[in-house]
Short mmCIF file of C-alpha atoms and ligand atoms in Angstrom, two decimals:
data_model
loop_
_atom_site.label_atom_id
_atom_site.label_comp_id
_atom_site.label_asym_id
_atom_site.label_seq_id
_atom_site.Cartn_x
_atom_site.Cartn_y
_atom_site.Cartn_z
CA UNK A 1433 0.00 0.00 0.00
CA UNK A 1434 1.02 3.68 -0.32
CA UNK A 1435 -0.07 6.77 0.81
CA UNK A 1436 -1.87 9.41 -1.70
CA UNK A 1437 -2.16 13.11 -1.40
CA UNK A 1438 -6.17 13.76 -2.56
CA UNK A 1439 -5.33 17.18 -4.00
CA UNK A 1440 -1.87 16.59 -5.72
CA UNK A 1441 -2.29 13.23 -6.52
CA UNK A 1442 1.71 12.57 -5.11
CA UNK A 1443 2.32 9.87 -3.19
CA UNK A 1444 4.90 8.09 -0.33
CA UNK A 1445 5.57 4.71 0.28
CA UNK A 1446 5.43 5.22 3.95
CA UNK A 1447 3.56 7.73 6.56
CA UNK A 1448 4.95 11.34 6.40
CA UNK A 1449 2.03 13.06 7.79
CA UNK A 1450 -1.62 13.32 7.34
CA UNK A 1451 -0.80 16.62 5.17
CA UNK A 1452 0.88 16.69 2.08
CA UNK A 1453 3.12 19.19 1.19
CA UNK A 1454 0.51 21.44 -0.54
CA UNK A 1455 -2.26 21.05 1.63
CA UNK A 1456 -4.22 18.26 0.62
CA UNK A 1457 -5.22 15.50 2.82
CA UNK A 1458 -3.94 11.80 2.50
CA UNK A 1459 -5.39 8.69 2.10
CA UNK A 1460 -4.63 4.93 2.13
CA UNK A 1461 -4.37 3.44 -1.55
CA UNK A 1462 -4.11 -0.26 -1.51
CA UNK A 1463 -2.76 -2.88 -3.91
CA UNK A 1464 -6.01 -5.16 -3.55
CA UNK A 1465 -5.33 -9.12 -3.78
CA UNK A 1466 -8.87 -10.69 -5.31
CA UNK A 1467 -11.58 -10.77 -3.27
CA UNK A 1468 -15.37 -12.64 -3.23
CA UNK A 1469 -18.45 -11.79 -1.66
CA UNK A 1470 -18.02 -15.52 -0.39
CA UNK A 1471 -14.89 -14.87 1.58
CA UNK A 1472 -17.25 -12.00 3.59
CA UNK A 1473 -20.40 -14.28 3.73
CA UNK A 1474 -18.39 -17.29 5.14
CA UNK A 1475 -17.10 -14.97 8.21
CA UNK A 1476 -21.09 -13.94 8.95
CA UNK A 1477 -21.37 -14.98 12.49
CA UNK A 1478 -17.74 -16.38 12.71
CA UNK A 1479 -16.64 -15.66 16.54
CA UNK A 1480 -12.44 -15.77 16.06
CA UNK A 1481 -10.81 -12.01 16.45
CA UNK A 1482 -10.53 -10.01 14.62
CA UNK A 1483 -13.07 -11.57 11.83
CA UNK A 1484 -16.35 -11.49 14.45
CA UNK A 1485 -15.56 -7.67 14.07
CA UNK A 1486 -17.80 -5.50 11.27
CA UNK A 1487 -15.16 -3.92 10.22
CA UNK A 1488 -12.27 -6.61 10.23
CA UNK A 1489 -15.14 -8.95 8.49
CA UNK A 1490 -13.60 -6.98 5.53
CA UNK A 1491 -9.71 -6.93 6.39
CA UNK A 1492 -8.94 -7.21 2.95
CA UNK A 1493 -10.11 -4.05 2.02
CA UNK A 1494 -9.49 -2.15 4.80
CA UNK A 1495 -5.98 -3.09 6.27
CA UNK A 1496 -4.65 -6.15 3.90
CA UNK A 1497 -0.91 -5.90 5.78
CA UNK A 1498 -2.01 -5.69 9.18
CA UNK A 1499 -1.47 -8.98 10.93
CA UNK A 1500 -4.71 -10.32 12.55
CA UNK A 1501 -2.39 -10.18 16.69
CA UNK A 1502 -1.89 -6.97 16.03
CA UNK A 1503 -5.55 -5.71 15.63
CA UNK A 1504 -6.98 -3.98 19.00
CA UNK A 1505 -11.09 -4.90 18.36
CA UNK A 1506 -14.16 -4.62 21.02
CA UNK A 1507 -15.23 -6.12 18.75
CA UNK A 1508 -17.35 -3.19 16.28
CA UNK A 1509 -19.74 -2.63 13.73
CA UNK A 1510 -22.40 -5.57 13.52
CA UNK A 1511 -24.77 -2.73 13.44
CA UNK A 1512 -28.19 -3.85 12.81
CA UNK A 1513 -30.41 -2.70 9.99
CA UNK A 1514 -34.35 -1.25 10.64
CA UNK A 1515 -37.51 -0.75 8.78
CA UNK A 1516 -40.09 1.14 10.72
CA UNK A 1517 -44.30 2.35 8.96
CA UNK A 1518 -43.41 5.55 11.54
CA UNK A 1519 -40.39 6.62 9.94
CA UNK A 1520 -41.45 5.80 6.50
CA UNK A 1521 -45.35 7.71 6.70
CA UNK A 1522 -42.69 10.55 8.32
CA UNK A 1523 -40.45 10.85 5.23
CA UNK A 1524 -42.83 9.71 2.56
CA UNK A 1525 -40.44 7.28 1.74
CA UNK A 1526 -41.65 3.73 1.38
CA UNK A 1527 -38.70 1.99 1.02
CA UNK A 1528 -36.35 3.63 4.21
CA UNK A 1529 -34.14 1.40 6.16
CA UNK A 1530 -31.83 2.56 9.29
CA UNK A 1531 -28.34 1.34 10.29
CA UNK A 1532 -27.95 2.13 13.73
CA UNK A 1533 -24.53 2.86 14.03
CA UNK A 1534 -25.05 3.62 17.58
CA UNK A 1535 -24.69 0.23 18.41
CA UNK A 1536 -21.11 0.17 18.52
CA UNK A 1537 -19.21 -0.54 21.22
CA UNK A 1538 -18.82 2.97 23.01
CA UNK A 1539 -22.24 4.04 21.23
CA UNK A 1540 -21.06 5.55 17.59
CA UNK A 1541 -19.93 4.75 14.49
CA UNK A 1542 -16.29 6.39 15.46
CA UNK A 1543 -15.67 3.10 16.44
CA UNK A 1544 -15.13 1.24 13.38
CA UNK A 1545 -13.08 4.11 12.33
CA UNK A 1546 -10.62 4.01 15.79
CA UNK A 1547 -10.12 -0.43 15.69
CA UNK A 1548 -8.15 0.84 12.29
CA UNK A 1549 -6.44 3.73 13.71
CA UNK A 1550 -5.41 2.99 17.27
CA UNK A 1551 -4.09 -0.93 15.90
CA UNK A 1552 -2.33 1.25 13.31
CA UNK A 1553 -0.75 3.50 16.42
CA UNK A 1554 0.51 0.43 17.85
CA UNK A 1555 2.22 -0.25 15.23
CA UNK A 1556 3.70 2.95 14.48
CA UNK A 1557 5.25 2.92 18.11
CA UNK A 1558 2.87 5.60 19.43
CA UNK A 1559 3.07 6.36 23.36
CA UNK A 1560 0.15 8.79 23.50
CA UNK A 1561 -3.02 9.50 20.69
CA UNK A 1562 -4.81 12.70 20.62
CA UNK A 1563 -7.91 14.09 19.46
CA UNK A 1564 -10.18 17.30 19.29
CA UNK A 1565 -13.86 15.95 19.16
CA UNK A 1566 -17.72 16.94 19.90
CA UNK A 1567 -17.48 14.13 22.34
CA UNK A 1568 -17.86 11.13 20.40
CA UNK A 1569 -14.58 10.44 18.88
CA UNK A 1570 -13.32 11.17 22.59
CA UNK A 1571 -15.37 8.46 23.93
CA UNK A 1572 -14.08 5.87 21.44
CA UNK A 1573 -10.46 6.91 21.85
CA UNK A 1574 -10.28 7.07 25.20
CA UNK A 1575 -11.91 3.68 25.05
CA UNK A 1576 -9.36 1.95 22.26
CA UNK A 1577 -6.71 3.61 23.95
CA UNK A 1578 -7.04 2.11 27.21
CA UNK A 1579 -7.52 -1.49 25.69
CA UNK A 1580 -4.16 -0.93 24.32
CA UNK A 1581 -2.30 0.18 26.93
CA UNK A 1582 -1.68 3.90 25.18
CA UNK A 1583 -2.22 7.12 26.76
CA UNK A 1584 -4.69 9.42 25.54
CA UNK A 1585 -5.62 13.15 25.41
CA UNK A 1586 -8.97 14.55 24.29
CA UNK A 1587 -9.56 18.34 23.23
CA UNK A 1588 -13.49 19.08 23.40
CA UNK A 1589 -14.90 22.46 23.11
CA UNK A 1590 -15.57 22.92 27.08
CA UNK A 1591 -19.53 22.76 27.94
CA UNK A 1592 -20.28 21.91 24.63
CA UNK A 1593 -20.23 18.14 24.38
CA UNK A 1594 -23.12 15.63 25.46
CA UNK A 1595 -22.29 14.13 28.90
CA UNK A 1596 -22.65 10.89 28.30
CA UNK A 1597 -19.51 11.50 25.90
CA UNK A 1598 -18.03 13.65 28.57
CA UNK A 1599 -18.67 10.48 30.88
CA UNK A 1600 -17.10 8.06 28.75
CA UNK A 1601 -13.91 9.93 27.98
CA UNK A 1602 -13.55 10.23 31.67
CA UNK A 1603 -13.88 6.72 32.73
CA UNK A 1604 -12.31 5.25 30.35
CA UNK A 1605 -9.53 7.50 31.46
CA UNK A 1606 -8.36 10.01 28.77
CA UNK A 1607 -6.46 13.14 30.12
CA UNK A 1608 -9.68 15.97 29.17
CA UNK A 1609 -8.98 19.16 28.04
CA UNK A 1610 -11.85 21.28 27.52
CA UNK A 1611 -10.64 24.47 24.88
CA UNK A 1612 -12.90 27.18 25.34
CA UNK A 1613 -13.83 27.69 21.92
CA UNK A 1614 -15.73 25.52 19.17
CA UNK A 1615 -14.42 21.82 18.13
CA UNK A 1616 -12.44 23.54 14.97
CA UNK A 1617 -10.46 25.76 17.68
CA UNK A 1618 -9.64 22.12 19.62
CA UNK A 1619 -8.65 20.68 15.88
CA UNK A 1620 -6.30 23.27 15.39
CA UNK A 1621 -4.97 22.76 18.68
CA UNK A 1622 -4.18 18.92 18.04
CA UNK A 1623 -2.55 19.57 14.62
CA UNK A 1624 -0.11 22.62 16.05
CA UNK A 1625 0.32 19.84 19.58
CA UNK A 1626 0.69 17.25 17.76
CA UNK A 1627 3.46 18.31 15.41
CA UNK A 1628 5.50 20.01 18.47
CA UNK A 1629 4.88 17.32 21.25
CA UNK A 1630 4.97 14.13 18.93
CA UNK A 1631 1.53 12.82 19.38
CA UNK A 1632 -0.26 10.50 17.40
CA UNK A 1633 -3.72 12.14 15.88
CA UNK A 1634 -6.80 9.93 16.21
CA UNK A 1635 -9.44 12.59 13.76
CA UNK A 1636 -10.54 11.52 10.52
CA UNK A 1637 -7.61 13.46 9.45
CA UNK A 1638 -6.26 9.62 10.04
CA UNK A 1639 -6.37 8.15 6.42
CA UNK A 1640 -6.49 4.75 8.69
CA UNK A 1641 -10.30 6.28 10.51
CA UNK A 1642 -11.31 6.84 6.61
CA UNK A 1643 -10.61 2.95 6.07
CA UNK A 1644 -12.58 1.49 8.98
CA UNK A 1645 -15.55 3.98 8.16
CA UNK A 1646 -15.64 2.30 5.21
CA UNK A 1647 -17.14 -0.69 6.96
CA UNK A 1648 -20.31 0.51 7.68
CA UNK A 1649 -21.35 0.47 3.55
CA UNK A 1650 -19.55 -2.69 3.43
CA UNK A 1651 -21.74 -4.04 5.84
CA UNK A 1652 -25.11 -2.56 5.03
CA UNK A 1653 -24.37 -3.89 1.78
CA UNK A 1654 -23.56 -7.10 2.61
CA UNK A 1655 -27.03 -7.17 4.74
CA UNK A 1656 -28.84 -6.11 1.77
CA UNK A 1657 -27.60 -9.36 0.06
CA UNK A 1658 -25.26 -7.27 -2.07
CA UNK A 1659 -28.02 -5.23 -4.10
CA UNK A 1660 -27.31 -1.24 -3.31
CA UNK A 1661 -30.13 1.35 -2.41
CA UNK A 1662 -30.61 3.80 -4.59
CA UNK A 1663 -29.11 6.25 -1.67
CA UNK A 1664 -27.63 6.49 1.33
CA UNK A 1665 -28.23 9.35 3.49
CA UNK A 1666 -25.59 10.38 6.25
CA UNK A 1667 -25.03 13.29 8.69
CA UNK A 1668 -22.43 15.43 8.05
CA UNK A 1669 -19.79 17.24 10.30
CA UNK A 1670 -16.42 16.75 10.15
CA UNK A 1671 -16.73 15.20 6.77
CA UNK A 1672 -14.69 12.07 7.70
CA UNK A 1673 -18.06 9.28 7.02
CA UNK A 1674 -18.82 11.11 4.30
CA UNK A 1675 -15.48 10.72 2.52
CA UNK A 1676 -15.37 7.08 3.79
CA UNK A 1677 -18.32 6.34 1.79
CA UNK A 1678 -17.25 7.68 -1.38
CA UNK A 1679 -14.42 5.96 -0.89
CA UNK A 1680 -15.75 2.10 -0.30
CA UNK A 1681 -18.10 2.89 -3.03
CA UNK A 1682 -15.46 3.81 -5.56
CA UNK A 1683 -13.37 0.74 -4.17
CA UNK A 1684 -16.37 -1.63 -4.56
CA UNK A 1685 -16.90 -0.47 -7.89
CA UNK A 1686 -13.15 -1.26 -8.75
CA UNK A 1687 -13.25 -4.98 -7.53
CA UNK A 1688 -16.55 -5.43 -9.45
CA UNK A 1689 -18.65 -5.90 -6.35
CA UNK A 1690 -20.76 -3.15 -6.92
CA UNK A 1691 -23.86 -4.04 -9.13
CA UNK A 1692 -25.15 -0.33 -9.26
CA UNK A 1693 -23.57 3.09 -7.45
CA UNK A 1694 -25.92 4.41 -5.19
CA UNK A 1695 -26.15 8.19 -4.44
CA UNK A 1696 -24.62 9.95 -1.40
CA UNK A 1697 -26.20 12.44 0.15
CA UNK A 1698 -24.47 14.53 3.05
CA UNK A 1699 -26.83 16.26 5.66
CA UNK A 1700 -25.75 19.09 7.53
CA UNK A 1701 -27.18 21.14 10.52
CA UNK A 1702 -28.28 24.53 8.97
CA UNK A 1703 -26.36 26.45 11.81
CA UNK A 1704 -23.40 24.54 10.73
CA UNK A 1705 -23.06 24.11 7.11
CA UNK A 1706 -20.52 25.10 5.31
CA UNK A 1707 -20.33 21.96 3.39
CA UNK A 1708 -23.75 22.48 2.32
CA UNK A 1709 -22.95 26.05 1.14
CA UNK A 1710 -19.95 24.84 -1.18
CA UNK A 1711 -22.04 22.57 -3.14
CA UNK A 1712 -24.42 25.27 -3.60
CA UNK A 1713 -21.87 27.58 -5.22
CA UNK A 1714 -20.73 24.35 -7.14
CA UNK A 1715 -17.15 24.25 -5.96
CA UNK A 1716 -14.55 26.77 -4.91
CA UNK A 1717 -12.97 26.43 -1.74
CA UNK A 1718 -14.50 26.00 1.59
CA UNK A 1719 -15.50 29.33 3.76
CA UNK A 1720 -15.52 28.16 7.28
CA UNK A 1721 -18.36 29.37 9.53
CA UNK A 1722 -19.50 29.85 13.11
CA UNK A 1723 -21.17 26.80 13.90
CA UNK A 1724 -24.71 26.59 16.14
CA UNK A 1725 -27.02 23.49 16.30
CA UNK A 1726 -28.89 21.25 18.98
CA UNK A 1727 -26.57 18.61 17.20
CA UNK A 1728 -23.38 18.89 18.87
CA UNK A 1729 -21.59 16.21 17.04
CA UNK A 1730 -21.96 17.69 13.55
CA UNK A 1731 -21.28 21.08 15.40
CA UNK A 1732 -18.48 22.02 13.12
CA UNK A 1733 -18.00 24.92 11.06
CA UNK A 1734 -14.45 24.05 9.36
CA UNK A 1735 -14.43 20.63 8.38
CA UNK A 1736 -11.14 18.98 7.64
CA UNK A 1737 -12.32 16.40 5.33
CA UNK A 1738 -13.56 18.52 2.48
CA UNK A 1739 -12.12 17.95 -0.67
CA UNK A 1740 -12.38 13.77 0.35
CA UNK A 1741 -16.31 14.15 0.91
CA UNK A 1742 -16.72 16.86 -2.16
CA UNK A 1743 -15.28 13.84 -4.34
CA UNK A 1744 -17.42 10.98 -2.63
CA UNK A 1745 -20.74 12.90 -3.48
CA UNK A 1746 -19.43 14.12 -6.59
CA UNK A 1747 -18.28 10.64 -7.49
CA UNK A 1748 -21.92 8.99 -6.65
CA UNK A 1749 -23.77 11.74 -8.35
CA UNK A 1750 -25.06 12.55 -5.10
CA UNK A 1751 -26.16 15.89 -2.79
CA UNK A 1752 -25.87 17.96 -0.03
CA UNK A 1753 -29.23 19.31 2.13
CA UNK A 1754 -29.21 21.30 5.24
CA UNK A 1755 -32.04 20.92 7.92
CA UNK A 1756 -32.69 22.97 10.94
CA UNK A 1757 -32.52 22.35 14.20
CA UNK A 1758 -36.14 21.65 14.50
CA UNK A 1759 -37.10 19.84 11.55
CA UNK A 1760 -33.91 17.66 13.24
CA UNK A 1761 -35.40 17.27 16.59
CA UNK A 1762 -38.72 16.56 14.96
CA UNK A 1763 -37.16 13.41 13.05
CA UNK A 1764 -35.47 12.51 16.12
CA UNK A 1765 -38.46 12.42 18.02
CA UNK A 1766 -40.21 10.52 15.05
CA UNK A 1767 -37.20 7.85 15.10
CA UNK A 1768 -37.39 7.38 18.96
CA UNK A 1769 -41.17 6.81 19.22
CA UNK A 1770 -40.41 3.80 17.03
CA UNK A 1771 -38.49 1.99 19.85
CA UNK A 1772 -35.32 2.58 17.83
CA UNK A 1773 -33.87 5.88 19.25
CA UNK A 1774 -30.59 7.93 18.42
CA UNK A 1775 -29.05 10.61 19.65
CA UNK A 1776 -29.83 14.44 17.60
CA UNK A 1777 -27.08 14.72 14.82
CA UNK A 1778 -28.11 10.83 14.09
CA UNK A 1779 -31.82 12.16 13.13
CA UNK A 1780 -30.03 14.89 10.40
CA UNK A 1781 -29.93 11.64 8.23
CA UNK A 1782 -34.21 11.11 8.85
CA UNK A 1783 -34.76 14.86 8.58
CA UNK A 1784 -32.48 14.82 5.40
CA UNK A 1785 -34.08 12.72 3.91
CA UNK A 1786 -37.55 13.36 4.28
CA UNK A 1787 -36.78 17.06 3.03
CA UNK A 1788 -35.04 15.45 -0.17
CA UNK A 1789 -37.96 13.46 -1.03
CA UNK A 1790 -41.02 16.66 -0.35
CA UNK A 1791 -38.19 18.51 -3.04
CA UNK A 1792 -38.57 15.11 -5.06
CA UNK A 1793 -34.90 14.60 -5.70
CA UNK A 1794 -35.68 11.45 -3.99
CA UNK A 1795 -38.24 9.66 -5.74
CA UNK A 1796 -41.38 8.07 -3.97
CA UNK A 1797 -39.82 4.53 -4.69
CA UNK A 1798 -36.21 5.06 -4.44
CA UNK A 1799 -34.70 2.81 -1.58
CA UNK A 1800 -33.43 4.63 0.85
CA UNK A 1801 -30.53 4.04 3.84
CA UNK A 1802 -30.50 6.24 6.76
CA UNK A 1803 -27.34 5.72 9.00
CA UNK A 1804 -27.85 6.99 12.49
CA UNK A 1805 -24.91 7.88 14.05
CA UNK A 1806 -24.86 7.29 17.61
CA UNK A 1807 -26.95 6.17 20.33
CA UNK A 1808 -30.24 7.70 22.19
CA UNK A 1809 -27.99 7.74 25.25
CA UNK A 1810 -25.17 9.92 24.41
CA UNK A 1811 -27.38 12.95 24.79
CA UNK A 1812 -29.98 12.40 27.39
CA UNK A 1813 -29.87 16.47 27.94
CA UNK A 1814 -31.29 17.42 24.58
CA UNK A 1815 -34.06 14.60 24.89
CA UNK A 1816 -35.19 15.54 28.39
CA UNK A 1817 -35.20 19.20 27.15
CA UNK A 1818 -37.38 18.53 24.23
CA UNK A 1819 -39.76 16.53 26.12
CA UNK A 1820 -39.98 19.18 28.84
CA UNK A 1821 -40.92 21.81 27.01
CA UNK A 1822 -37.42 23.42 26.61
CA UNK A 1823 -37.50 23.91 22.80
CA UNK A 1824 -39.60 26.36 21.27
CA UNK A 1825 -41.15 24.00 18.49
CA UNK A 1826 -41.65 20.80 20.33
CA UNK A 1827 -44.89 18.70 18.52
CA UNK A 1828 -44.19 15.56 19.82
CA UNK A 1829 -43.57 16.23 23.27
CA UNK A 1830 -43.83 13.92 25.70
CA UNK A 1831 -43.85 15.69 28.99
CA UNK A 1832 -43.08 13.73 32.54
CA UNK A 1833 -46.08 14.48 35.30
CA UNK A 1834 -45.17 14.60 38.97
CA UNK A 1835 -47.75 13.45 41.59
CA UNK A 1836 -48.39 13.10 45.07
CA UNK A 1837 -47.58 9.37 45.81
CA UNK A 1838 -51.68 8.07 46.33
CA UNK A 1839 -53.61 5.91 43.97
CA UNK A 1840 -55.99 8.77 43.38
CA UNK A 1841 -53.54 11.34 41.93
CA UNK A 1842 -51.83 8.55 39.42
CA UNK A 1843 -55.60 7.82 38.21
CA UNK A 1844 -56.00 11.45 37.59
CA UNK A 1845 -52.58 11.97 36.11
CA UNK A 1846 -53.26 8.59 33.71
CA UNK A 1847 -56.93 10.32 32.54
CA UNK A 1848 -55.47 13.77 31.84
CA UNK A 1849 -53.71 13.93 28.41
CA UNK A 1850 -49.88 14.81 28.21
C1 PLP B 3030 -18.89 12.23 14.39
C2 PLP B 3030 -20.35 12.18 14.25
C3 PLP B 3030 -21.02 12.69 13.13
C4 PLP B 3030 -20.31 13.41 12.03
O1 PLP B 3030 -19.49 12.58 11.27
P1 PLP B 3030 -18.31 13.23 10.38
O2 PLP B 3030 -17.54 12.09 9.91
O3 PLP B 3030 -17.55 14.12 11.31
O4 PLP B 3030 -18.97 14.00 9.30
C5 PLP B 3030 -22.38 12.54 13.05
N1 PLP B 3030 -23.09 11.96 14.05
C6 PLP B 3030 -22.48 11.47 15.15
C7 PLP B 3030 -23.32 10.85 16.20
C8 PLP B 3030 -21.11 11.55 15.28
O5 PLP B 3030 -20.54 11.10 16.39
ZN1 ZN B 3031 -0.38 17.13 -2.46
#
């Protein structure tokens, strides 16, 4: 394998930074051997490390070199796959099935991403990994990090991650630094620390994140018995999942195990979308913004991965929509009251989609794949505010009733409506 500079096209036959010399990001290019959709079916349920993992199900197109001791797995992915009448009458789209990445080990899809990265820190002879995160790659590093004996450092903007991420990072032990100042003031932080202090960087920044990510179309994929929906609908931030897609896709399509390419579209937050703005203007560089949304993890307003995820929807014939913070606590409210639950920027992918289909760029009988991001747990704050009246626009509110503890006040409190 080599590295590859996105922008230049140059490329090293070993690491010399996430950065190429003119700015562009790099990512992993393999040298694929020949690969089946047999050799993935066979491992389907298989229980031997590292294959029982959804991401190192698919080794050989993720980290062919890596030797199967030297992977650090939970194990990840295994994500399950759901079809729900409430989240299809909500989006108008018949044919809408979730992944719930939130079902990964620490509760997000930064999971599949970190197996990849922190087994590839080993390697390199790293002593401490760092991030900067809206609290859920800090929660999976911290996690990885401790299972392999590395220390680890997390930058979050202070008092503006979820606590059950700020929980996680904290138990699991990572030294927290909270930057006063959004998540792209904490990036910055970790590329100027990084360089000076030698750490090792566990962002999407990672080309070795990228390749895990990849996983989770792999996966849905192979749960869909190989046949692609027409799109697949993911919430953006950082860009990192976004570029990951593009990437598997173009891979799959390589190695001829891609029957059709199915469209990519990127959902941002409104108060955080300067991804969404680009593809409006058709190009040009990126003009960061001030970020604001309910949806702290896509609460970004400089995303590093850019050019990677302007290429993967480019490359898929794909789009970009914004949705507001409402029409993204709506969804999420929709997607809970199905039993299945996720945590706010998860629901951008519902909300995104929904809005795609009223505009009819996706058609009434297009199959659809929502991934949700992380878990209904990570953010029990926003949910408890929503349901308690704490949000303006709140139509699905289910409010909690006190009473005085006597069978006749619970009778009353079960006849009045909520
Ligand atoms: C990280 C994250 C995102 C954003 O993904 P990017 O790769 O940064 O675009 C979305 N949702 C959740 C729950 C996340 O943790
Ligand atoms: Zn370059």
């Amino acid at each position: 394998m080599k590295y590859r500079c996105v922008r230049c096209g140059r490329t090293a036959p070993s690491f010399e930074g996430f950065q190429c010399g003119c700015g562009g990001l790099v990512e992993v290019e393999h040298r694929f051997i020949e690969v089946s959709r047999e050799t993935f079916d066979r491992r389907l349920g298989c229980t031997e490390e590292p294959y029982n993992s959804g991401v190192w199900r698919y080794k050989e197109l993720i980290h062919p070199e890596i030797g199967a001791e030297q992977v650090v797995t939970r194990p990840e992915g295994n994500t399950n796959l759901y079809v729900r009448g409430g989240v299809s009458e909500y989006t108008g789209i018949r044919r809408l099935t979730m992944k719930h990445e939130g079902e990964n080990p620490t509760g997000s899809f930064k999971d599949r991403g970190m197996t990849v990265a922190v087994s590839e820190a080993l390697r390199a002879g790293a002593e401490t990994v760092v991030c900067a995160s809206t609290g859920n790659t800090s929660a999976s590093v911290a996690a990885y990090a401790a299972q392999a004996g590395l220390r680890s450092v997390v930058f979050v903007p202070a008092g503006e991650i979820a606590l059950g991420k700020l929980a996680q990072a904290l138990a699991y032990g990572a030294r927290v630094i909270q930057v006063k100042g959004y998540f792209d003031d904490a990036m910055r932080l970790v590329r100027e620390a990084s360089r000076q202090l030698n750490l090792y960087v566990l962002n999407s920044l990672n080309p070795w994140r990228i390749e895990g990510q990849k996983s989770i179309v792999f996966e849905a994929l192979q749960q869909m018995r190989w046949i692609p929906p027409d799109w697949i609908v993911v919430p953006a931030g950082n860009l990192g999942n976004t570029s990951a897609f593009g990437k598997a896709l173009k891979e799959l399509g390589q190695l001829g195990l891609l029957e059709r390419m199915p469209r990519i579209a990127a959902v941002q937050a409104e108060g955080a979308n300067p991804f969404y703005r680009l593809w409006k203007d058709k190009g040009g560089r990126l003009e960061p913004v001030n970020p604001s949304t309910v949806a702290s993890a896509i609460k970004i307003g400089d995303p590093v991965s850019w050019e990677k995820a302007l290429d993967a929807v480019g490359l898929t014939g794909g789009t970009v929509e914004q949705v507001s913070d409402s029409e993204i606590l709506e969804a999420k409210a929709v997607v809970d009251a199905t039993g299945v639950g996720c945590e706010p920027a998860s629901a951008a992918s519902v909300a995104g989609a929904k809005k795609l289909a009223e505009a009819g760029v996706i058609g009434p009988d297009e199959e659809v794949l929502c991934v949700l991001t992380g878990n209904i747990l990570k953010d029990t704050e926003t949910t408890i505010r929503y349901h308690s009246g704490g949000f303006s626009s709140a139509g699905r509110m289910n409010r909690p009733v006190t009473v005085d503890a006597d069978l006749g006040s619970i009778e009353k409190a079960l006849r009045s409506p909520t």
